[in-house]
XYZ file of C-alpha atoms in Angstrom:
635
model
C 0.000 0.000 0.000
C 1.237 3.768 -0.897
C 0.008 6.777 1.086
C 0.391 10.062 -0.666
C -0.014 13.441 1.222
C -0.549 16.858 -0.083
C -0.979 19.992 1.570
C -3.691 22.315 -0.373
C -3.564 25.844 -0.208
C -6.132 26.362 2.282
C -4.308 24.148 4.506
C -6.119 21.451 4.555
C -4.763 17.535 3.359
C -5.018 15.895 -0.129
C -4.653 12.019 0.904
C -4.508 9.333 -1.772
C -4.234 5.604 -1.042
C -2.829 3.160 -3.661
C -2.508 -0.854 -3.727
C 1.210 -1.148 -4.951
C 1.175 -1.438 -8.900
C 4.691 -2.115 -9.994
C 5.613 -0.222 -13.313
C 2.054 -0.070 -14.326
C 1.210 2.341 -11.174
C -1.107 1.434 -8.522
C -5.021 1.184 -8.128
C -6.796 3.963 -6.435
C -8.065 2.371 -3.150
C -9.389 5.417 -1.397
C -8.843 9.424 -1.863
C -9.217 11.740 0.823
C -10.005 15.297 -0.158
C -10.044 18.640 2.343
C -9.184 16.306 5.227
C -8.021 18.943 8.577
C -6.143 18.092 12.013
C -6.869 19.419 15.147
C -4.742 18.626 18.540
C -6.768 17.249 20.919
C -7.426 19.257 23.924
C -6.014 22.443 21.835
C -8.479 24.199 21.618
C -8.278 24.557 17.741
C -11.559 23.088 15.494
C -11.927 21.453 12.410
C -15.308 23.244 11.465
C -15.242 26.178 8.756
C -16.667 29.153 9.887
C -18.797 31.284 7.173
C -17.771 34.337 6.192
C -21.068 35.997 8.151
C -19.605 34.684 11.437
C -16.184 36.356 11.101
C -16.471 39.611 9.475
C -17.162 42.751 12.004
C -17.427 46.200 12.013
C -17.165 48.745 14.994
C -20.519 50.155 16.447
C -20.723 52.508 19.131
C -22.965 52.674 21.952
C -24.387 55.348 24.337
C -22.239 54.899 27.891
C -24.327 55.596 31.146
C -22.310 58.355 33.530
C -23.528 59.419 37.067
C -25.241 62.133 37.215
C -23.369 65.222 38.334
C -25.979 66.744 40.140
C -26.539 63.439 42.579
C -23.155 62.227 42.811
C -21.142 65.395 44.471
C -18.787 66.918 43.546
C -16.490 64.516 43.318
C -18.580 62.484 40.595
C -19.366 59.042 43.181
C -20.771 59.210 46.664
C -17.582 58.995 49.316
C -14.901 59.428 46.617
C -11.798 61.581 47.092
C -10.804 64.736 45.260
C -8.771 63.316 42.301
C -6.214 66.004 41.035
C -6.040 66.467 37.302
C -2.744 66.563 35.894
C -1.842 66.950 32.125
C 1.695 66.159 31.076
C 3.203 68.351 27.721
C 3.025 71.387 26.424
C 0.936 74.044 27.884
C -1.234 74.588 24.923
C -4.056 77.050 24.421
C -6.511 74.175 24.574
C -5.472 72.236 28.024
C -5.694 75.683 28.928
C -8.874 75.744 27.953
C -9.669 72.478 29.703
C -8.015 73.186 32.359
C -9.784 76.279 33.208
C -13.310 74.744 32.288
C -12.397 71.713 34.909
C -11.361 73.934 37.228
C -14.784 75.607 37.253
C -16.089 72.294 37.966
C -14.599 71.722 40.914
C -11.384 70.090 39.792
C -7.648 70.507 41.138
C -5.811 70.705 37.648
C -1.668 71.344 36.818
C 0.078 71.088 33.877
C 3.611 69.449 34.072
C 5.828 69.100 31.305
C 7.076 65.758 30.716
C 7.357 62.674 32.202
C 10.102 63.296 34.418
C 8.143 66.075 36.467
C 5.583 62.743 37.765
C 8.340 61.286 40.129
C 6.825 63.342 43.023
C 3.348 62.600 42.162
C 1.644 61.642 45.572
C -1.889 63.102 45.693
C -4.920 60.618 43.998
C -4.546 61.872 40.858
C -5.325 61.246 37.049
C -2.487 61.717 34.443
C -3.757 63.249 31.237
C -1.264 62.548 28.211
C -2.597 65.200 24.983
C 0.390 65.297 22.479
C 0.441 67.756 20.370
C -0.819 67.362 16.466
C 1.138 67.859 13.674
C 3.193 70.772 13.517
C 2.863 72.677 9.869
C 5.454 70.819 7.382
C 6.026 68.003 9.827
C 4.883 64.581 8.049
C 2.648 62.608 9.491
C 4.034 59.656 10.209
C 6.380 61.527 12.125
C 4.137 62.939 14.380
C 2.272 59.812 15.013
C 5.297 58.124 16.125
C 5.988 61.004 18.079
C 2.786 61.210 20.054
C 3.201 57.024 20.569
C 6.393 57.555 22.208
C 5.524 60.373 24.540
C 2.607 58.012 26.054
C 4.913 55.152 26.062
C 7.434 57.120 27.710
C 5.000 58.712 30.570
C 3.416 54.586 31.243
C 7.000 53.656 31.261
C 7.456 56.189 34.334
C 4.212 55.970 36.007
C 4.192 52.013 35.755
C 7.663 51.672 37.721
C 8.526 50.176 40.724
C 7.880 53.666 42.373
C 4.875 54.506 41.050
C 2.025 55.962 42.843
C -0.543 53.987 43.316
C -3.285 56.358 43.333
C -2.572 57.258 40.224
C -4.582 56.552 37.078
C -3.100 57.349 33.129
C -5.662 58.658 30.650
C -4.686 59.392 27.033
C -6.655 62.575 25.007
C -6.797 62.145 21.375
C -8.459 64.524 19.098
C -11.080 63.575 15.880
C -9.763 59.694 16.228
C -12.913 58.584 15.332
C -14.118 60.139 12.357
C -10.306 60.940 11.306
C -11.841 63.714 8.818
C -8.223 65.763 8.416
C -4.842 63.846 7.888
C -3.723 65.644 11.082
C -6.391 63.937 13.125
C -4.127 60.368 12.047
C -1.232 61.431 14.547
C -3.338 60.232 17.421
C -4.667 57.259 15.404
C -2.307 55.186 17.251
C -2.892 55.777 20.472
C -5.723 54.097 20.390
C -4.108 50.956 19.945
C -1.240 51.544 21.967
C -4.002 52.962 24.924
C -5.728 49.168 24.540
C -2.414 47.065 24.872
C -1.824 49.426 28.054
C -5.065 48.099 29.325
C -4.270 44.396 28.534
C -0.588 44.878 30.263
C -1.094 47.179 33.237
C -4.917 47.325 34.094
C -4.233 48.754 37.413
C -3.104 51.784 36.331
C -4.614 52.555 32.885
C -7.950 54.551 32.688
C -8.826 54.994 28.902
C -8.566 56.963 25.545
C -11.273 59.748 25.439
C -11.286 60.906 22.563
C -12.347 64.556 21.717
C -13.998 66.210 19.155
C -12.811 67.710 16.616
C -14.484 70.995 15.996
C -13.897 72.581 19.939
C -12.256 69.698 21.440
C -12.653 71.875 24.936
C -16.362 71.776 24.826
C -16.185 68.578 26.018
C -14.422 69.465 29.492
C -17.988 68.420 31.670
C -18.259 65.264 29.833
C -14.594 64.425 30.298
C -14.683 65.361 34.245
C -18.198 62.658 34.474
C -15.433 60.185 32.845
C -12.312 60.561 34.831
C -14.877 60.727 37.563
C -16.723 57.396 36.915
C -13.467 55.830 35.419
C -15.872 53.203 33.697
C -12.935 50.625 32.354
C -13.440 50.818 28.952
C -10.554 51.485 26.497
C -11.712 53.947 24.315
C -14.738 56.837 24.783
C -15.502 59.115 22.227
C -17.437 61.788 23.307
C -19.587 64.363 21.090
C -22.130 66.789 22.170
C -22.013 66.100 25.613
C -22.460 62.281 25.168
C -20.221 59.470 25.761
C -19.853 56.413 23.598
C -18.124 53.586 24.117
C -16.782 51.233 20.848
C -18.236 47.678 20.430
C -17.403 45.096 18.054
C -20.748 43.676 16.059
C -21.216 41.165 12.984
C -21.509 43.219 10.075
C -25.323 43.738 8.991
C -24.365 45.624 5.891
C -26.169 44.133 2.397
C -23.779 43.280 -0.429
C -23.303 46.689 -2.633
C -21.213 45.475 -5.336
C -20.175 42.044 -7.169
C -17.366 39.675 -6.043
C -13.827 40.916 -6.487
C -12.312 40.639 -9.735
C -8.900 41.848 -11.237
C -8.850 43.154 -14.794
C -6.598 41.420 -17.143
C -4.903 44.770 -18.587
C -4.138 45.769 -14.765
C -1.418 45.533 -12.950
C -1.506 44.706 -9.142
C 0.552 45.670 -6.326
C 1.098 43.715 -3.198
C 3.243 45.390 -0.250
C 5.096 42.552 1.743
C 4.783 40.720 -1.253
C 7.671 38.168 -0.458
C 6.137 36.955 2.966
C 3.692 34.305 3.701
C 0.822 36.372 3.951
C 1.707 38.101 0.580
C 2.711 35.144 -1.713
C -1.077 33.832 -0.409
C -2.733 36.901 -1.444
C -0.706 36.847 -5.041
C -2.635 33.173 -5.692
C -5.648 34.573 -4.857
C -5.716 37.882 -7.131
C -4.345 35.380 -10.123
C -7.505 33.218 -9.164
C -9.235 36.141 -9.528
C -7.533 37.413 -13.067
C -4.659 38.952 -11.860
C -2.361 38.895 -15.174
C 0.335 40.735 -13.880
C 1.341 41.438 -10.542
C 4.022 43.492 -8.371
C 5.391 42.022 -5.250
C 7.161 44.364 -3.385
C 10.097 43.484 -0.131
C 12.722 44.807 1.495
C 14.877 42.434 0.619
C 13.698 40.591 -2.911
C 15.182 37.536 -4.587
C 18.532 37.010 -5.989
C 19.393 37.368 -9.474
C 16.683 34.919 -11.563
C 20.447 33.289 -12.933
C 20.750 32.128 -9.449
C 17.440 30.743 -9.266
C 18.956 27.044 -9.936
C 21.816 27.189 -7.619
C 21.406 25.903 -3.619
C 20.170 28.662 -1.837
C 18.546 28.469 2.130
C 15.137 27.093 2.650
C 13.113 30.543 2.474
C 14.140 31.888 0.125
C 13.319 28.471 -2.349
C 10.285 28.433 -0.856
C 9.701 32.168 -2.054
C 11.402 31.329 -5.615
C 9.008 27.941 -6.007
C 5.991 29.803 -5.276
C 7.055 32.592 -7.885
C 7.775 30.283 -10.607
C 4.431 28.664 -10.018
C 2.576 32.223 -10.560
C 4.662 32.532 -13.552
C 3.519 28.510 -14.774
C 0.143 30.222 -14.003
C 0.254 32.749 -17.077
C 1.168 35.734 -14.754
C 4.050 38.129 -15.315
C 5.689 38.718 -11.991
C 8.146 41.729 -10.905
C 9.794 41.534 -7.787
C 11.069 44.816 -6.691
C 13.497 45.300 -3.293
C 11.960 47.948 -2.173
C 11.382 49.859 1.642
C 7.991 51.561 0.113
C 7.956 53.702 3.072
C 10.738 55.550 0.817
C 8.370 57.956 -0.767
C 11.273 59.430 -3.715
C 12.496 55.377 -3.811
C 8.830 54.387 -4.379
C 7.301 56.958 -6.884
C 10.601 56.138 -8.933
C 10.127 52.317 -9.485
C 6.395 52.142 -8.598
C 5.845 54.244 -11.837
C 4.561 52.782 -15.156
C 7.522 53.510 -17.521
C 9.474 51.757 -14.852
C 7.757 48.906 -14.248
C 7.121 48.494 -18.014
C 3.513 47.089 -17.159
C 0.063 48.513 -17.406
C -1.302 51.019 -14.785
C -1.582 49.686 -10.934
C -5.056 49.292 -10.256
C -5.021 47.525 -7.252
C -2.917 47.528 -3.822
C -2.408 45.289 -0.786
C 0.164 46.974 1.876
C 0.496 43.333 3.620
C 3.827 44.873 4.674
C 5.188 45.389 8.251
C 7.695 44.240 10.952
C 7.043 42.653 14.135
C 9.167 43.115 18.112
C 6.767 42.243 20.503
C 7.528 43.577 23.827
C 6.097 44.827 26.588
C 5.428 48.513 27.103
C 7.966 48.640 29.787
C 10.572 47.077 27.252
C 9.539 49.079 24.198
C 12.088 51.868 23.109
C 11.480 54.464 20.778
C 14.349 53.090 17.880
C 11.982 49.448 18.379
C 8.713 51.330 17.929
C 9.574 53.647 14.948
C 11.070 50.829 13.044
C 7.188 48.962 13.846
C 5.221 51.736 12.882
C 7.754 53.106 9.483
C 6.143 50.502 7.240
C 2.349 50.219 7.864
C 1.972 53.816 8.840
C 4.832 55.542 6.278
C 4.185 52.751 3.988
C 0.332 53.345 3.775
C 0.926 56.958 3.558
C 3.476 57.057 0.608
C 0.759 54.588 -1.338
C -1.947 57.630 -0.327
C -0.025 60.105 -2.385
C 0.993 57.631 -5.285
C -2.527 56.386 -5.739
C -5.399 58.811 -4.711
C -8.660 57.917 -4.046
C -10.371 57.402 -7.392
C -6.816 55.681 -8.983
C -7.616 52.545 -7.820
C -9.988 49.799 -7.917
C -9.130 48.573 -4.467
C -6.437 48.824 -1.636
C -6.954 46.926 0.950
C -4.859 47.053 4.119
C -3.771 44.175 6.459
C -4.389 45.472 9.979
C -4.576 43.009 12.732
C -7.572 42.329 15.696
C -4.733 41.830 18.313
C -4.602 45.975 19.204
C -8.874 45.522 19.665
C -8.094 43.023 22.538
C -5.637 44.007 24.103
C -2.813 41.967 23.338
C 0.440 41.852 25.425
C 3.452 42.120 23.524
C 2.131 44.471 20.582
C 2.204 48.059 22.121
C 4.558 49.262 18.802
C 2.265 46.674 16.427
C -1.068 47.768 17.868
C -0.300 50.998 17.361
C 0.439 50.702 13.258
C -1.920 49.024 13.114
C -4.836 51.500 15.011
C -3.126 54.065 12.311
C -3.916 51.714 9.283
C -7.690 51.228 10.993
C -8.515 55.101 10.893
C -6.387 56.219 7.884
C -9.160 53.393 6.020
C -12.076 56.006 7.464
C -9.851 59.036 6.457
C -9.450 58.186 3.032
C -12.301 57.213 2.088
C -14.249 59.648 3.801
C -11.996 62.047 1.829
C -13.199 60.971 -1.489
C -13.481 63.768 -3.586
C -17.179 62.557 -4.911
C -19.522 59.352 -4.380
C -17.826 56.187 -5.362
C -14.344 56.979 -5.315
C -13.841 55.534 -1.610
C -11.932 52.330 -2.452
C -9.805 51.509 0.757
C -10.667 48.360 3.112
C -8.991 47.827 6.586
C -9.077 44.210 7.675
C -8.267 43.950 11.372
C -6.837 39.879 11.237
C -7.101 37.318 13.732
C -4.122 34.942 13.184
C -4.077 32.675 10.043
C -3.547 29.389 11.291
C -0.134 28.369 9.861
C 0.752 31.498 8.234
C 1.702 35.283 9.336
C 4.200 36.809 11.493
C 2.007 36.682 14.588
C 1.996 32.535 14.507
C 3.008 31.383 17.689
C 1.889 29.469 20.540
C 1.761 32.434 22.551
C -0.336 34.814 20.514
C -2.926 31.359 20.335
C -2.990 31.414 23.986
C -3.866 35.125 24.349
C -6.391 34.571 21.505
C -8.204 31.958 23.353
C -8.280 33.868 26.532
C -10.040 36.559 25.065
C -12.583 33.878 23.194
C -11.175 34.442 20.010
C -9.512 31.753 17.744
C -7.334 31.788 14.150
C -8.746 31.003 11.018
C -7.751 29.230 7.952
C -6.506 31.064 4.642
C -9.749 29.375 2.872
C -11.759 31.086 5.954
C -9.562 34.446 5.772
C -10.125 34.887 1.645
C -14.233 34.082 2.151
C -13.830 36.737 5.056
C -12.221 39.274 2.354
C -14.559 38.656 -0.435
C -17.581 39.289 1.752
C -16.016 42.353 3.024
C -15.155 43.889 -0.149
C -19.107 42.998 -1.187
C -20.132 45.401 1.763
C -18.358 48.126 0.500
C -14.915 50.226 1.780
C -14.110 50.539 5.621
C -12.918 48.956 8.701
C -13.872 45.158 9.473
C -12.165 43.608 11.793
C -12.492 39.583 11.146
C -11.950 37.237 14.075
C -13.796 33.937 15.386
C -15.034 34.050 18.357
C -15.571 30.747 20.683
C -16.979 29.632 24.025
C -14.763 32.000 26.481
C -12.310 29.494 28.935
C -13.465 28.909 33.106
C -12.882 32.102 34.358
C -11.816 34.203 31.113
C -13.204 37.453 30.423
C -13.882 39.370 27.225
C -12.046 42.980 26.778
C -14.651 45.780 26.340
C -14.809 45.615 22.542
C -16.002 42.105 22.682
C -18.888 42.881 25.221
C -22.217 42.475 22.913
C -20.860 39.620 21.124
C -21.244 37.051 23.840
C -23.272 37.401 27.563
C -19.981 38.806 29.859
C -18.333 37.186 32.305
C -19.454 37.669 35.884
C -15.781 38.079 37.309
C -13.628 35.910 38.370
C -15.076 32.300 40.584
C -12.285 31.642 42.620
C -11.736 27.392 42.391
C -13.939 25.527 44.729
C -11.297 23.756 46.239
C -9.974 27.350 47.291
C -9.472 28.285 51.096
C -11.173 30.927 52.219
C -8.143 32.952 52.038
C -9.555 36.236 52.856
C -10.334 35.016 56.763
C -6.774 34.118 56.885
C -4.787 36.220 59.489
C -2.372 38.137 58.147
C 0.285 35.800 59.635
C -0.888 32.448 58.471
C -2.048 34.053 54.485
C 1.614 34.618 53.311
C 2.980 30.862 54.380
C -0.608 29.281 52.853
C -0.104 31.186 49.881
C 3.835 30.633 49.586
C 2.961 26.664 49.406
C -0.129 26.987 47.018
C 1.673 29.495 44.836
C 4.403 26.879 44.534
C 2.316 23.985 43.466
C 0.132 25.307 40.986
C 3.533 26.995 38.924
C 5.327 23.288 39.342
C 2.663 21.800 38.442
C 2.588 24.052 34.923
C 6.283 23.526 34.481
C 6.126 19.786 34.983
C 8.354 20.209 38.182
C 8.204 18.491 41.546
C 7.708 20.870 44.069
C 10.616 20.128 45.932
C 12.521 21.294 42.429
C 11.302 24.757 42.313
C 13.084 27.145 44.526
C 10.945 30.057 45.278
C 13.096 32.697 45.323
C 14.911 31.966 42.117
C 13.928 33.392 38.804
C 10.976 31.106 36.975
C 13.150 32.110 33.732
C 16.142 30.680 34.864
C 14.139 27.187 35.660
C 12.363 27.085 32.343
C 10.231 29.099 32.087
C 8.746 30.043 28.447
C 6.340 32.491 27.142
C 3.477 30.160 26.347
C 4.327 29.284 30.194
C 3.439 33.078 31.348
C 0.090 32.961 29.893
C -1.061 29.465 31.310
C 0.290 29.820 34.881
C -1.772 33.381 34.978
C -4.705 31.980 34.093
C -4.418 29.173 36.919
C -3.489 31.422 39.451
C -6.485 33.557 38.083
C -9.042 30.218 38.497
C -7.657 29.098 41.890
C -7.778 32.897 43.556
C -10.523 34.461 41.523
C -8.643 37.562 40.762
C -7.424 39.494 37.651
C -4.226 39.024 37.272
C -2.256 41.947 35.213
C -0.430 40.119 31.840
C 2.903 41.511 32.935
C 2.955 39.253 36.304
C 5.512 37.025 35.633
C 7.769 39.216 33.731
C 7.825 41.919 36.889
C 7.044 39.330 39.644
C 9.424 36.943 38.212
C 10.061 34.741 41.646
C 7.061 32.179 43.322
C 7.972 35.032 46.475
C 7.260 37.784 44.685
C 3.748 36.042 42.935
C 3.065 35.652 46.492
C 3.455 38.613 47.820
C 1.460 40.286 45.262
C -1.709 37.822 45.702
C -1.387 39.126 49.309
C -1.741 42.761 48.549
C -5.166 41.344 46.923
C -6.435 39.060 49.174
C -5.699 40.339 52.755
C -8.490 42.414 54.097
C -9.020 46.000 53.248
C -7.533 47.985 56.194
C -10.938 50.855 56.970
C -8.563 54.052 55.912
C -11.334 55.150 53.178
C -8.548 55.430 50.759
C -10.333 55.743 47.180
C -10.198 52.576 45.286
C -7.347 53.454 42.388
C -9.900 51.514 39.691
């Protein structure tokens, strides 16, 4: 008997079973078509998901604030005076603000950066409004400028000396409808503001986002929020009213006919030499793609060398080239950083490319180095954001709305929930999100809008974000990958629906004990906290001298029993690092410790608790009883 495996495009198996036939070639005894492997216990499914059950788009809903007039002063019944700090420059609208919170019965100060915080003692909450744009500076620039000085200020705030009474609030301006380009330098912040929430939910408050017109009108609004601190990521609020975002399945009827590629077109794919891209050139030749333009940093060697050994990528790259090519398409490869703007109008053009117009675009590219907001420095988060947020810029200006057919952007779902790891990836990507609503609501007339933002879950198997890790987050959140098959359906019925932002993620029955972040909140009934484990002690009637020793030995045996480690192996005061401990570790010890205590853990635990005594000592801070000082809770 022969068994003959194939792997399918989609992902899924091609088995064919043959009786041995000598020279004459075996009978056909059975042929498997679109078989697909799960791991038991994984969490992964063999089911396809329809198009209908992945594709979103963001809603926004009325949020419910007290009432001025019945809460106090001091927006909640009991709560202390918070002090209202803003950190930058003293511009004539925190002026503005400051003077119309003042009048509301607000402490407010202006500092001017970061390093002005370290004496910060008083309840307060830290207000973070960079500046916009200054005339002639780019864009891009700006944005990565206004990511840095909120990175910088959590960096500071979130220390070991931090005070605890303080919450961090981020101000953007016009986020939401993004109706000038200068409203896109805060467009990142609100991914970067969400990732802050995921990693350090103790101190983050939100992104309020202003309006555009008289951004200082809102002043009484933004008080009720700072006031209420309602934990959701991002609030928009316009004429006096708060919203809050929520993620919904889209509802929108089909406007136009599948995608198709014209034949005397040429078609441009950013990225075009990674997975992601090399999968999306297949599908546009499915589609009539004649000729198409992949674009990398890096490119293929000379096609002379094509033959020669070369390492396993880059065949990989060269086979699935040559079988375009086999196709019928015409293929240019161009090495190419098309965040150069000079470099990229230059070889981009026509004459140069010696093919027909472009008349369609996918910017797939983009760079990933995942760390933690307290790891992130600005070289690491300039190089993230250069070529989505440059790169989708310089494609603006070289193809205007009504050049194109389509261009269609690969954003990611990970900055919508909260994923640790990608403050510097969340935040290109909440840029590529909002420059989709820019640009096409700046469409000169009806029907030129042509630009589709596709917020990814991971493609199982393919992508930069494939990893056990980001599958772990994923499922903690309720959210699972998809296949390519599931990802191009997902695309097509998009682009049916029209231009805009759909973000396209699965979402599954949430884990014991796992909670949805904010933007996930109509999908599925929420959470009702955490249930601590019924096994648990009551750990709470514990005195203080007995809680520390019970919680030393508990603390112990559910991180051994993660690592695979007799107790009497791990030494408590050692580094879990330096006794194996991974990333995919990290995640699955939190959530145990999160089941067996019934408390929110924050996602950085084990990289700043990093010991089973420090874990320990900081389930103790939670679990010992509240001392009567009527300190304000710090939300």
């Amino acid at each position: 008997i022969q068994i003959t495996m194939d792997r399918t495009r989609d992902g899924a198996l091609s088995v064919l079973i043959a009786d041995a036939g000598g020279d004459a070639g075996g009978n056909t005894v059975a042929r498997l078509a679109g078989l697909r492997l799960a791991e038991m216990g994984s969490g992964a499914t063999m089911e396809t998901a329809g198009p209908h059950n992945l594709v979103h788009e963001v809603t926004w809903r009325p949020l419910a604030l007290p009432d001025p007039a019945t809460a106090g002063s001091n927006g909640a019944a009991g709560a202390i005076a918070r002090d209202v700090v803003f950190v930058g420059e003293e511009s004539s609208l925190v002026v503005a603000l400051c003077t119309r919170l003042t009048a509301s019965g607000s402490r407010c100060q202006v500092v001017s950066g970061p390093e002005d915080l370290r004496d910060l003692t008083e309840p307060a909450d830290v207000l973070v409004l960079p500046l916009s744009a200054d005339p002639g500076e780019p864009v891009g620039r700006s944005a990565a400028r206004s990511a840095w000085l909120l990175t910088e200020i959590a960096q500071r705030m979130a220390g070991p000396h931090r005070a605890k009474s303080a919450r961090l609030w981020c101000l953007t301006i016009g986020v939401r409808e993004s109706r000038d380009e200068g409203h896109l330098t805060h467009s990142p912040l609100w991914g970067l503001g969400r990732i802050m929430a995921g990693e350090h939910s103790q101190l983050w408050g939100g992104v309020v986002d202003l309006p555009p017109d008289d951004p200082a009108t809102a002043a009484e609004t933004l008080l009720q929020v700072l006031r209420a601190a309602p934990a959701e990521d991002v609030i928009a609020l316009r004429d006096g009213v708060a919203s809050v975002a929520r993620l919904a399945l889209t509802s929108r009827e089909p406007v136009r006919a599948p995608l198709a590629c014209r034949s005397d077109g040429t078609y441009l794919i950013t990225g075009g030499l990674g997975v992601l891209g090399l999968r999306v050139a297949h599908w546009l030749a499915e589609r009539g793609a004649r000729r198409i333009v992949l674009v990398g940093r890096h490119g293929l060697p000379p096609r002379a060398l094509w033959d020669t050994p070369a390492d396993g990528p880059t065949r990989r790259k060269i086979a699935e080239v040559r079988a375009l090519e086999a196709a019928g398409v015409t293929i240019r490869v161009l090495s190419l950083d098309i965040a150069d703007a000079e470099q990229a109008a230059r070889r981009l053009a026509s004459d140069a490319l010696d093919l027909p117009p472009i008349r369609g675009v996918v910017h797939a590219a983009g760079v990933l180095d995942n760390r933690l907001v307290m790891g992130v420095d600005e070289k690491s988060l300039r190089a993230v954001l250069r070529p989505k947020v440059d790169g989708a810029l310089v494609l603006h200006r070289l193809f205007p709305p009504g050049s194109l057919d389509f261009l269609v952007l690969f954003s990611s779902c990970g900055q919508l929930l909260g994923m640790p790891g990608q403050a510097a990836y969340g935040s290109a990507n909440a840029f590529l999100d909002a420059f989709a609503v820019h640009r096409n609501g700046s469409a000169a007339t009806v029907g030129q809008a042509d630009t589709l933002s596709l917020g990814w879950t991971s493609w199982r198997g393919h992508g930069m974000a494939v990893n056990d890790v980001v599958d772990a987050e994923l499922r903690a959140r309720g959210v699972t990958a998809i296949s390519a098959a599931e990802a191009f359906d997902a695309w097509d019925f998009a682009d049916r629906r029209g231009p805009g932002h759909y973000p396209v993620l699965r979402t599954v029955q949430l884990e014991p004990g796992a909670e949805r972040p904010p933007l996930l909140s109509d999908i599925s009934a929420p959470v009702d906290g955490l249930a601590p484990d019924a096994s648990a002690e009551p750990f709470a009637d514990l005195p203080p001298e007995l809680l520390r020793g019970y919680l030393l030995d508990d603390v112990g045996t559910q991180i051994s029993a993660e690592m695979k480690l007799p107790t009497t192996a791990l030494d408590p005061r050692r580094s879990l690092i330096e006794q194996g401990l991974d990333s995919v570790m990290t995640i699955m010890i939190r959530r145990r410790l999160e089941r067996r205590f019934g408390q929110k853990l924050p996602a950085t635990l084990l990289w700043q608790q990093p010991t089973v005594t420090a874990i320990t000592d900081h389930l103790v801070e939670l679990l010992r009883p509240a001392e009567p000082t009527g300190a304000e809770p710090t939300g």
